[in-house]
PDB file of C-alpha atoms (C1' of nucleotides) in Angstrom:
ATOM      1  CA  MET V   1      13.048  13.090  -6.989  1.00 85.00           C
ATOM      2  CA  VAL V   2      10.208  15.480  -7.937  1.00 87.00           C
ATOM      3  CA  ILE V   3      12.219  18.756  -6.658  1.00 94.00           C
ATOM      4  CA  ASP V   4      15.814  18.639  -5.642  1.00 93.00           C
ATOM      5  CA  GLU V   5      16.610  18.757  -1.752  1.00 94.00           C
ATOM      6  CA  PHE V   6      18.694  21.645  -1.600  1.00 95.00           C
ATOM      7  CA  LEU V   7      16.216  23.891  -3.422  1.00 94.00           C
ATOM      8  CA  LEU V   8      13.897  22.988  -1.092  1.00 95.00           C
ATOM      9  CA  GLU V   9      15.891  23.432   1.715  1.00 93.00           C
ATOM     10  CA  ALA V  10      17.183  27.076   0.469  1.00 94.00           C
ATOM     11  CA  LYS V  11      13.709  27.852   0.023  1.00 95.00           C
ATOM     12  CA  GLY V  12      13.034  27.416   4.239  1.00 95.00           C
ATOM     13  CA  ALA V  13      12.226  23.548   3.947  1.00 95.00           C
ATOM     14  CA  SER V  14      12.757  21.697   7.413  1.00 95.00           C
ATOM     15  CA  VAL V  15      13.728  18.263   7.802  1.00 95.00           C
ATOM     16  CA  VAL V  16      10.883  16.255   9.891  1.00 95.00           C
ATOM     17  CA  GLU V  17      11.773  12.668  11.281  1.00 93.00           C
ATOM     18  CA  TYR V  18       8.506  10.079  11.705  1.00 94.00           C
ATOM     19  CA  ASP V  19       8.576   7.121  13.075  1.00 92.00           C
ATOM     20  CA  ILE V  20       6.298   3.941  12.040  1.00 91.00           C
ATOM     21  CA  SER V  21       2.642   4.534  11.931  1.00 91.00           C
ATOM     22  CA  ASP V  22       2.983   8.254  12.739  1.00 93.00           C
ATOM     23  CA  PHE V  23       0.627  10.205  10.926  1.00 94.00           C
ATOM     24  CA  ILE V  24       2.076  12.988   8.609  1.00 95.00           C
ATOM     25  CA  PHE V  25      -1.572  14.292   8.295  1.00 95.00           C
ATOM     26  CA  LEU V  26      -5.389  13.051   8.931  1.00 94.00           C
ATOM     27  CA  GLU V  27      -8.022  12.726   6.646  1.00 94.00           C
ATOM     28  CA  ASP V  28      -9.972  15.954   7.128  1.00 95.00           C
ATOM     29  CA  ASP V  29      -6.845  18.011   8.019  1.00 95.00           C
ATOM     30  CA  ILE V  30      -6.092  20.967   5.803  1.00 96.00           C
ATOM     31  CA  VAL V  31      -2.554  20.449   4.547  1.00 96.00           C
ATOM     32  CA  ARG V  32      -0.650  23.594   4.730  1.00 95.00           C
ATOM     33  CA  TYR V  33       2.518  22.475   3.608  1.00 96.00           C
ATOM     34  CA  TYR V  34       4.627  20.620   0.972  1.00 97.00           C
ATOM     35  CA  TYR V  35       6.008  17.268   2.001  1.00 97.00           C
ATOM     36  CA  GLN V  36       8.795  15.585  -0.288  1.00 96.00           C
ATOM     37  CA  ILE V  37      10.103  12.203   1.352  1.00 96.00           C
ATOM     38  CA  VAL V  38      13.799  11.855   1.562  1.00 95.00           C
ATOM     39  CA  THR V  39      13.793   8.441   3.090  1.00 94.00           C
ATOM     40  CA  GLY V  40      11.442   5.829   4.087  1.00 94.00           C
ATOM     41  CA  LYS V  41       7.839   5.083   2.553  1.00 94.00           C
ATOM     42  CA  VAL V  42       4.956   6.500   3.272  1.00 96.00           C
ATOM     43  CA  LYS V  43       0.712   5.739   2.151  1.00 96.00           C
ATOM     44  CA  LEU V  44      -2.212   7.124   1.686  1.00 96.00           C
ATOM     45  CA  ASN V  45      -5.491   5.208   3.364  1.00 94.00           C
ATOM     46  CA  ASN V  46      -8.741   5.315   4.758  1.00 93.00           C
ATOM     47  CA  TYR V  47     -10.048   3.403   7.449  1.00 91.00           C
ATOM     48  CA  THR V  48     -13.731   1.765   7.192  1.00 88.00           C
ATOM     49  CA  ASP V  49     -16.271   1.998  10.010  1.00 83.00           C
ATOM     50  CA  THR V  50     -15.110  -2.131  10.562  1.00 83.00           C
ATOM     51  CA  GLY V  51     -11.298  -0.843  10.785  1.00 83.00           C
ATOM     52  CA  LYS V  52     -10.749  -2.409   7.617  1.00 89.00           C
ATOM     53  CA  GLU V  53      -7.854  -0.067   5.541  1.00 93.00           C
ATOM     54  CA  ILE V  54      -8.544   1.016   2.061  1.00 93.00           C
ATOM     55  CA  LEU V  55      -5.086   1.475   0.658  1.00 94.00           C
ATOM     56  CA  GLN V  56      -5.041   4.299  -1.806  1.00 94.00           C
ATOM     57  CA  SER V  57      -1.296   4.492  -2.619  1.00 94.00           C
ATOM     58  CA  ILE V  58       2.225   3.659  -1.219  1.00 94.00           C
ATOM     59  CA  ILE V  59       4.887   6.842  -2.176  1.00 95.00           C
ATOM     60  CA  ASP V  60       8.367   6.174  -2.013  1.00 93.00           C
ATOM     61  CA  GLU V  61      11.699   7.952  -1.659  1.00 93.00           C
ATOM     62  CA  GLY V  62      11.701  11.559  -3.540  1.00 94.00           C
ATOM     63  CA  HIS V  63       8.174  11.718  -4.142  1.00 95.00           C
ATOM     64  CA  SER V  64       5.514  14.285  -2.858  1.00 96.00           C
ATOM     65  CA  ILE V  65       2.550  13.905  -0.608  1.00 96.00           C
ATOM     66  CA  GLY V  66      -0.882  15.105  -1.539  1.00 93.00           C
ATOM     67  CA  GLU V  67       0.724  17.725  -3.281  1.00 95.00           C
ATOM     68  CA  TYR V  68      -2.315  18.277  -5.271  1.00 96.00           C
ATOM     69  CA  LEU V  69      -4.211  19.639  -2.019  1.00 96.00           C
ATOM     70  CA  LEU V  70      -2.020  22.658  -2.277  1.00 96.00           C
ATOM     71  CA  PHE V  71      -3.778  23.952  -5.293  1.00 95.00           C
ATOM     72  CA  LEU V  72      -7.116  23.625  -3.648  1.00 94.00           C
ATOM     73  CA  ASN V  73      -7.977  26.036  -1.204  1.00 89.00           C
ATOM     74  CA  ASP V  74      -9.391  24.934   2.354  1.00 84.00           C
ATOM     75  CA  ILE V  75     -10.298  21.367   1.265  1.00 92.00           C
ATOM     76  CA  GLY V  76      -9.938  18.837   3.922  1.00 95.00           C
ATOM     77  CA  SER V  77      -7.715  15.866   2.832  1.00 97.00           C
ATOM     78  CA  PRO V  78      -9.931  12.856   2.099  1.00 95.00           C
ATOM     79  CA  VAL V  79      -7.102  10.480   3.014  1.00 95.00           C
ATOM     80  CA  ASN V  80      -4.891   9.663   5.907  1.00 95.00           C
ATOM     81  CA  ALA V  81      -0.796   9.794   5.431  1.00 96.00           C
ATOM     82  CA  VAL V  82       0.910   7.330   7.338  1.00 95.00           C
ATOM     83  CA  ALA V  83       4.354   6.375   7.549  1.00 95.00           C
ATOM     84  CA  VAL V  84       4.876   2.668   6.554  1.00 94.00           C
ATOM     85  CA  THR V  85       8.631   2.959   7.839  1.00 93.00           C
ATOM     86  CA  ARG V  86      10.752   5.441   9.827  1.00 92.00           C
ATOM     87  CA  CYS V  87      11.045   8.767   7.254  1.00 93.00           C
ATOM     88  CA  LYS V  88      12.546  11.643   6.417  1.00 94.00           C
ATOM     89  CA  ILE V  89      10.469  14.036   5.277  1.00 96.00           C
ATOM     90  CA  LEU V  90      10.982  17.729   3.839  1.00 96.00           C
ATOM     91  CA  LYS V  91       8.280  19.943   4.936  1.00 96.00           C
ATOM     92  CA  LEU V  92       7.845  23.399   3.002  1.00 97.00           C
ATOM     93  CA  SER V  93       5.269  25.914   3.901  1.00 96.00           C
ATOM     94  CA  LYS V  94       2.322  26.120   0.834  1.00 96.00           C
ATOM     95  CA  ALA V  95       3.093  29.839   0.650  1.00 96.00           C
ATOM     96  CA  SER V  96       6.879  29.030  -0.104  1.00 96.00           C
ATOM     97  CA  PHE V  97       6.097  26.335  -2.257  1.00 96.00           C
ATOM     98  CA  LEU V  98       3.817  28.349  -4.224  1.00 96.00           C
ATOM     99  CA  GLU V  99       6.726  31.150  -4.643  1.00 95.00           C
ATOM    100  CA  LEU V 100       8.921  28.732  -5.605  1.00 96.00           C
ATOM    101  CA  LEU V 101       6.639  27.226  -8.345  1.00 95.00           C
ATOM    102  CA  ARG V 102       6.230  31.287  -9.404  1.00 95.00           C
ATOM    103  CA  GLU V 103      10.007  31.552  -9.580  1.00 95.00           C
ATOM    104  CA  GLN V 104      10.797  28.605 -11.779  1.00 94.00           C
ATOM    105  CA  PRO V 105       7.758  27.351 -13.658  1.00 94.00           C
ATOM    106  CA  ASN V 106       9.680  24.451 -14.912  1.00 94.00           C
ATOM    107  CA  LEU V 107       9.012  22.985 -11.620  1.00 94.00           C
ATOM    108  CA  GLY V 108       5.398  22.784 -12.206  1.00 94.00           C
ATOM    109  CA  LEU V 109       6.216  19.854 -14.988  1.00 95.00           C
ATOM    110  CA  ASP V 110       7.989  18.069 -12.205  1.00 93.00           C
ATOM    111  CA  ILE V 111       4.903  18.151  -9.960  1.00 95.00           C
ATOM    112  CA  ASN V 112       2.565  17.429 -12.963  1.00 95.00           C
ATOM    113  CA  ARG V 113       4.213  14.093 -13.538  1.00 94.00           C
ATOM    114  CA  ASN V 114       4.119  13.439 -10.079  1.00 93.00           C
ATOM    115  CA  ILE V 115       0.156  14.143  -9.879  1.00 95.00           C
ATOM    116  CA  SER V 116      -0.522  12.672 -12.839  1.00 96.00           C
ATOM    117  CA  GLU V 117       1.099   9.364 -11.780  1.00 92.00           C
ATOM    118  CA  HIS V 118      -1.464   9.099  -8.985  1.00 93.00           C
ATOM    119  CA  ILE V 119      -4.399   9.813 -11.214  1.00 95.00           C
ATOM    120  CA  HIS V 120      -3.333   7.138 -13.763  1.00 95.00           C
ATOM    121  CA  PHE V 121      -3.183   4.877 -10.748  1.00 94.00           C
ATOM    122  CA  ARG V 122      -6.422   5.444  -9.132  1.00 94.00           C
ATOM    123  CA  HIS V 123      -7.932   4.989 -12.857  1.00 94.00           C
ATOM    124  CA  ILE V 124      -6.454   1.800 -13.371  1.00 93.00           C
ATOM    125  CA  ILE V 125      -7.534   0.422  -9.701  1.00 92.00           C
ATOM    126  CA  ASN V 126     -10.626   2.131  -9.437  1.00 90.00           C
ATOM    127  CA  ASN V 127     -11.418   0.574 -13.369  1.00 89.00           C
ATOM    128  CA  SER V 128     -10.789  -2.702 -11.876  1.00 88.00           C
ATOM    129  CA  SER V 129     -13.304  -2.882  -9.428  1.00 83.00           C
ATOM    130  CA  THR V 130     -15.499  -4.707 -12.194  1.00 87.00           C
ATOM    131  CA  GLN V 131     -13.282  -7.392 -12.523  1.00 89.00           C
ATOM    132  CA  CYS V 132     -12.804 -10.697 -10.524  1.00 93.00           C
ATOM    133  CA  ALA V 133     -10.247 -11.553  -8.187  1.00 95.00           C
ATOM    134  CA  ALA V 134      -7.536 -12.665 -10.388  1.00 95.00           C
ATOM    135  CA  GLN V 135      -7.973  -9.977 -12.572  1.00 95.00           C
ATOM    136  CA  LYS V 136      -7.764  -7.315  -9.929  1.00 96.00           C
ATOM    137  CA  LEU V 137      -4.463  -8.696  -9.007  1.00 96.00           C
ATOM    138  CA  LYS V 138      -3.247  -8.856 -12.542  1.00 96.00           C
ATOM    139  CA  THR V 139      -3.990  -5.372 -12.869  1.00 96.00           C
ATOM    140  CA  LEU V 140      -2.560  -4.373  -9.757  1.00 96.00           C
ATOM    141  CA  LEU V 141       0.725  -6.437 -10.524  1.00 96.00           C
ATOM    142  CA  ASP V 142       0.512  -5.220 -14.096  1.00 95.00           C
ATOM    143  CA  PHE V 143       0.810  -1.380 -13.351  1.00 95.00           C
ATOM    144  CA  LEU V 144       3.407  -2.154 -10.863  1.00 95.00           C
ATOM    145  CA  LYS V 145       6.001  -4.073 -12.833  1.00 95.00           C
ATOM    146  CA  ILE V 146       5.734  -1.412 -15.808  1.00 94.00           C
ATOM    147  CA  LYS V 147       6.309   1.120 -13.160  1.00 92.00           C
ATOM    148  CA  HIS V 148       9.583  -0.534 -12.358  1.00 93.00           C
ATOM    149  CA  ASN V 149      10.363  -1.120 -16.013  1.00 93.00           C
ATOM    150  CA  LYS V 150      10.321  -4.546 -15.690  1.00 93.00           C
ATOM    151  CA  THR V 151       9.077  -6.517 -19.038  1.00 93.00           C
ATOM    152  CA  GLU V 152      10.941 -10.229 -18.802  1.00 93.00           C
ATOM    153  CA  PRO V 153       8.489 -12.574 -17.136  1.00 93.00           C
ATOM    154  CA  TYR V 154       9.282 -13.308 -13.002  1.00 94.00           C
ATOM    155  CA  SER V 155      11.528 -10.400 -13.337  1.00 94.00           C
ATOM    156  CA  PHE V 156       9.796  -8.237 -11.123  1.00 95.00           C
ATOM    157  CA  LEU V 157       9.746  -8.858  -7.224  1.00 96.00           C
ATOM    158  CA  VAL V 158       6.019  -7.698  -5.809  1.00 96.00           C
ATOM    159  CA  PRO V 159       7.090  -5.307  -3.158  1.00 95.00           C
ATOM    160  CA  LEU V 160       4.059  -5.420  -1.635  1.00 96.00           C
ATOM    161  CA  THR V 161       2.486  -7.912   1.129  1.00 96.00           C
ATOM    162  CA  ARG V 162      -0.408 -10.112   0.587  1.00 96.00           C
ATOM    163  CA  GLN V 163      -2.170  -8.219   3.135  1.00 96.00           C
ATOM    164  CA  GLU V 164      -1.277  -4.465   1.284  1.00 96.00           C
ATOM    165  CA  MET V 165      -2.543  -6.405  -1.940  1.00 96.00           C
ATOM    166  CA  ALA V 166      -5.651  -7.195  -0.589  1.00 96.00           C
ATOM    167  CA  ASN V 167      -6.096  -3.524   0.938  1.00 95.00           C
ATOM    168  CA  PHE V 168      -5.298  -2.348  -2.885  1.00 94.00           C
ATOM    169  CA  THR V 169      -7.699  -4.204  -4.243  1.00 95.00           C
ATOM    170  CA  GLY V 170     -10.524  -4.422  -1.644  1.00 93.00           C
ATOM    171  CA  LEU V 171     -10.222  -7.996  -1.910  1.00 95.00           C
ATOM    172  CA  CYS V 172      -9.337  -9.804   2.141  1.00 95.00           C
ATOM    173  CA  VAL V 173      -6.483 -11.506   2.696  1.00 96.00           C
ATOM    174  CA  GLU V 174      -7.529 -15.037   2.433  1.00 96.00           C
ATOM    175  CA  THR V 175      -8.647 -14.625  -0.849  1.00 97.00           C
ATOM    176  CA  THR V 176      -5.635 -12.684  -2.007  1.00 97.00           C
ATOM    177  CA  ILE V 177      -3.450 -15.724  -0.664  1.00 97.00           C
ATOM    178  CA  LYS V 178      -5.741 -18.156  -2.674  1.00 97.00           C
ATOM    179  CA  THR V 179      -6.138 -16.511  -5.758  1.00 97.00           C
ATOM    180  CA  LEU V 180      -2.182 -15.745  -5.659  1.00 97.00           C
ATOM    181  CA  LYS V 181      -1.549 -19.616  -5.320  1.00 96.00           C
ATOM    182  CA  LYS V 182      -4.132 -20.646  -8.398  1.00 96.00           C
ATOM    183  CA  MET V 183      -1.898 -17.802 -10.418  1.00 96.00           C
ATOM    184  CA  GLU V 184       1.281 -19.854  -9.436  1.00 95.00           C
ATOM    185  CA  ARG V 185      -0.470 -22.812 -10.729  1.00 95.00           C
ATOM    186  CA  GLU V 186      -1.325 -20.910 -13.535  1.00 94.00           C
ATOM    187  CA  LYS V 187       2.327 -19.628 -14.198  1.00 94.00           C
ATOM    188  CA  LEU V 188       1.522 -16.138 -14.274  1.00 94.00           C
ATOM    189  CA  VAL V 189       3.107 -15.842 -10.834  1.00 95.00           C
ATOM    190  CA  ARG V 190       6.091 -17.421  -9.057  1.00 94.00           C
ATOM    191  CA  ILE V 191       6.608 -17.832  -5.371  1.00 95.00           C
ATOM    192  CA  VAL V 192      10.036 -18.558  -3.738  1.00 93.00           C
ATOM    193  CA  ASN V 193       9.876 -17.903   0.004  1.00 91.00           C
ATOM    194  CA  ARG V 194       6.937 -16.322  -0.206  1.00 94.00           C
ATOM    195  CA  LYS V 195       8.529 -13.724  -2.067  1.00 94.00           C
ATOM    196  CA  ILE V 196       6.104 -13.299  -5.178  1.00 96.00           C
ATOM    197  CA  TYR V 197       7.575 -12.460  -8.585  1.00 96.00           C
ATOM    198  CA  TYR V 198       5.845 -11.727 -11.752  1.00 96.00           C
TER     199      TYR V 198
ATOM    200  C1'  DT N   1     -17.320 -16.082  -6.527  1.00 57.65           C
ATOM    201  C1'  DC N   2     -15.756 -13.918  -2.483  1.00 57.65           C
ATOM    202  C1'  DA N   3     -16.129 -12.365   2.512  1.00 57.65           C
ATOM    203  C1'  DT N   4     -15.894 -13.794   6.977  1.00 57.65           C
ATOM    204  C1'  DT N   5     -14.718 -16.361  11.176  1.00 57.65           C
ATOM    205  C1'  DA N   6     -11.699 -19.079  13.695  1.00 57.65           C
ATOM    206  C1'  DA N   7      -7.080 -21.165  14.453  1.00 57.65           C
ATOM    207  C1'  DA N   8      -2.580 -21.785  14.174  1.00 57.65           C
ATOM    208  C1'  DG N   9       2.237 -21.398  11.583  1.00 57.65           C
ATOM    209  C1'  DT N  10       5.870 -17.984  10.506  1.00 57.65           C
ATOM    210  C1'  DT N  11       8.752 -13.914  10.214  1.00 57.65           C
ATOM    211  C1'  DA N  12       9.988  -9.468  11.861  1.00 57.65           C
ATOM    212  C1'  DT N  13      11.050  -6.233  16.135  1.00 57.65           C
TER     213       DT N  13
ATOM    214  C1'  DA Y   1       7.823 -11.877  23.396  1.00 57.65           C
ATOM    215  C1'  DT Y   2       4.572 -10.083  20.908  1.00 57.65           C
ATOM    216  C1'  DA Y   3       3.008  -7.821  16.952  1.00 57.65           C
ATOM    217  C1'  DA Y   4       2.147  -8.241  12.330  1.00 57.65           C
ATOM    218  C1'  DC Y   5       1.605 -11.213   8.460  1.00 57.65           C
ATOM    219  C1'  DT Y   6       0.598 -15.968   6.328  1.00 57.65           C
ATOM    220  C1'  DT Y   7      -2.006 -20.010   5.497  1.00 57.65           C
ATOM    221  C1'  DT Y   8      -5.365 -23.319   5.875  1.00 57.65           C
ATOM    222  C1'  DA Y   9     -10.203 -24.779   6.272  1.00 57.65           C
ATOM    223  C1'  DA Y  10     -15.225 -24.132   7.194  1.00 57.65           C
ATOM    224  C1'  DT Y  11     -19.136 -21.914   6.617  1.00 57.65           C
ATOM    225  C1'  DG Y  12     -22.624 -18.517   4.407  1.00 57.65           C
ATOM    226  C1'  DA Y  13     -24.085 -14.744   1.390  1.00 57.65           C
TER     227       DA Y  13
END
DNA sequence: TCATTAAAGTTAT
DNA sequence: ATAACTTTAATGA
C-alpha cells in the first residue's frame, strides 16, 4: 500500500465507487485529486483514431493512480484512467495531499517508489519497440514475473488476457496468440486451459 | 514478419 | 443472451 488508508481518511479522503469501464479521469483532464485503489483494478490507456486501445499500465489494489500529475501544475492528463473491475477508490484533494506530504515527509519515499515503478516499466516497454513479437512478449512477461517475485520456470500465472498483452506490446491479438503458441512449442511458456504460465 | 479482415468457437456475466 | 475474449485461416504490405 502506498499510503495508509486511515491516514488518508483522517486527512479528509472519501471513498468513491466505480463500475467496470467507468472513467476515473479522462485524457486532457487536469487531475485535482490523489487517487488510491482500495479494492479493484484500474488501467491507464489511450485510444487511437481507429479505436484501438494502447495500454499504458494496469494498477492494482493499494496503488495510486497518476499521482505524478499532482506535482505538475495545470498539465492535462496524457491518459485515461478506466476501472477494469468494480472499484473502491480513496480520493483526496490535491491540497490535502500536498499538505500531508509536508507533514510527513517520509511518505514522499513511498510516493517516489510508486512513481519510479511506473517509469521503469514504461522504459522497459518502450525499449522493446525495436524487438520482434516474441521478444516483446518475453520482455513484458519478464517484467511482470520479477514484479511478482517469481523465479521458477512456469511458476508465474500471467494475470493478463491475450488482448491485454497485445494492447501493452502494440501487437495485434492474432499475432499475440500465434506467438504465444510458438513460445509454448519452444518450452518458453506452458499453456493449460488457456492460462499462461511463465 | 506482422497487420488486417473475416468467421467461428469459447467464456463470463 | 450477449458481450468480450480466443482461435484459425486467408491475404497483403
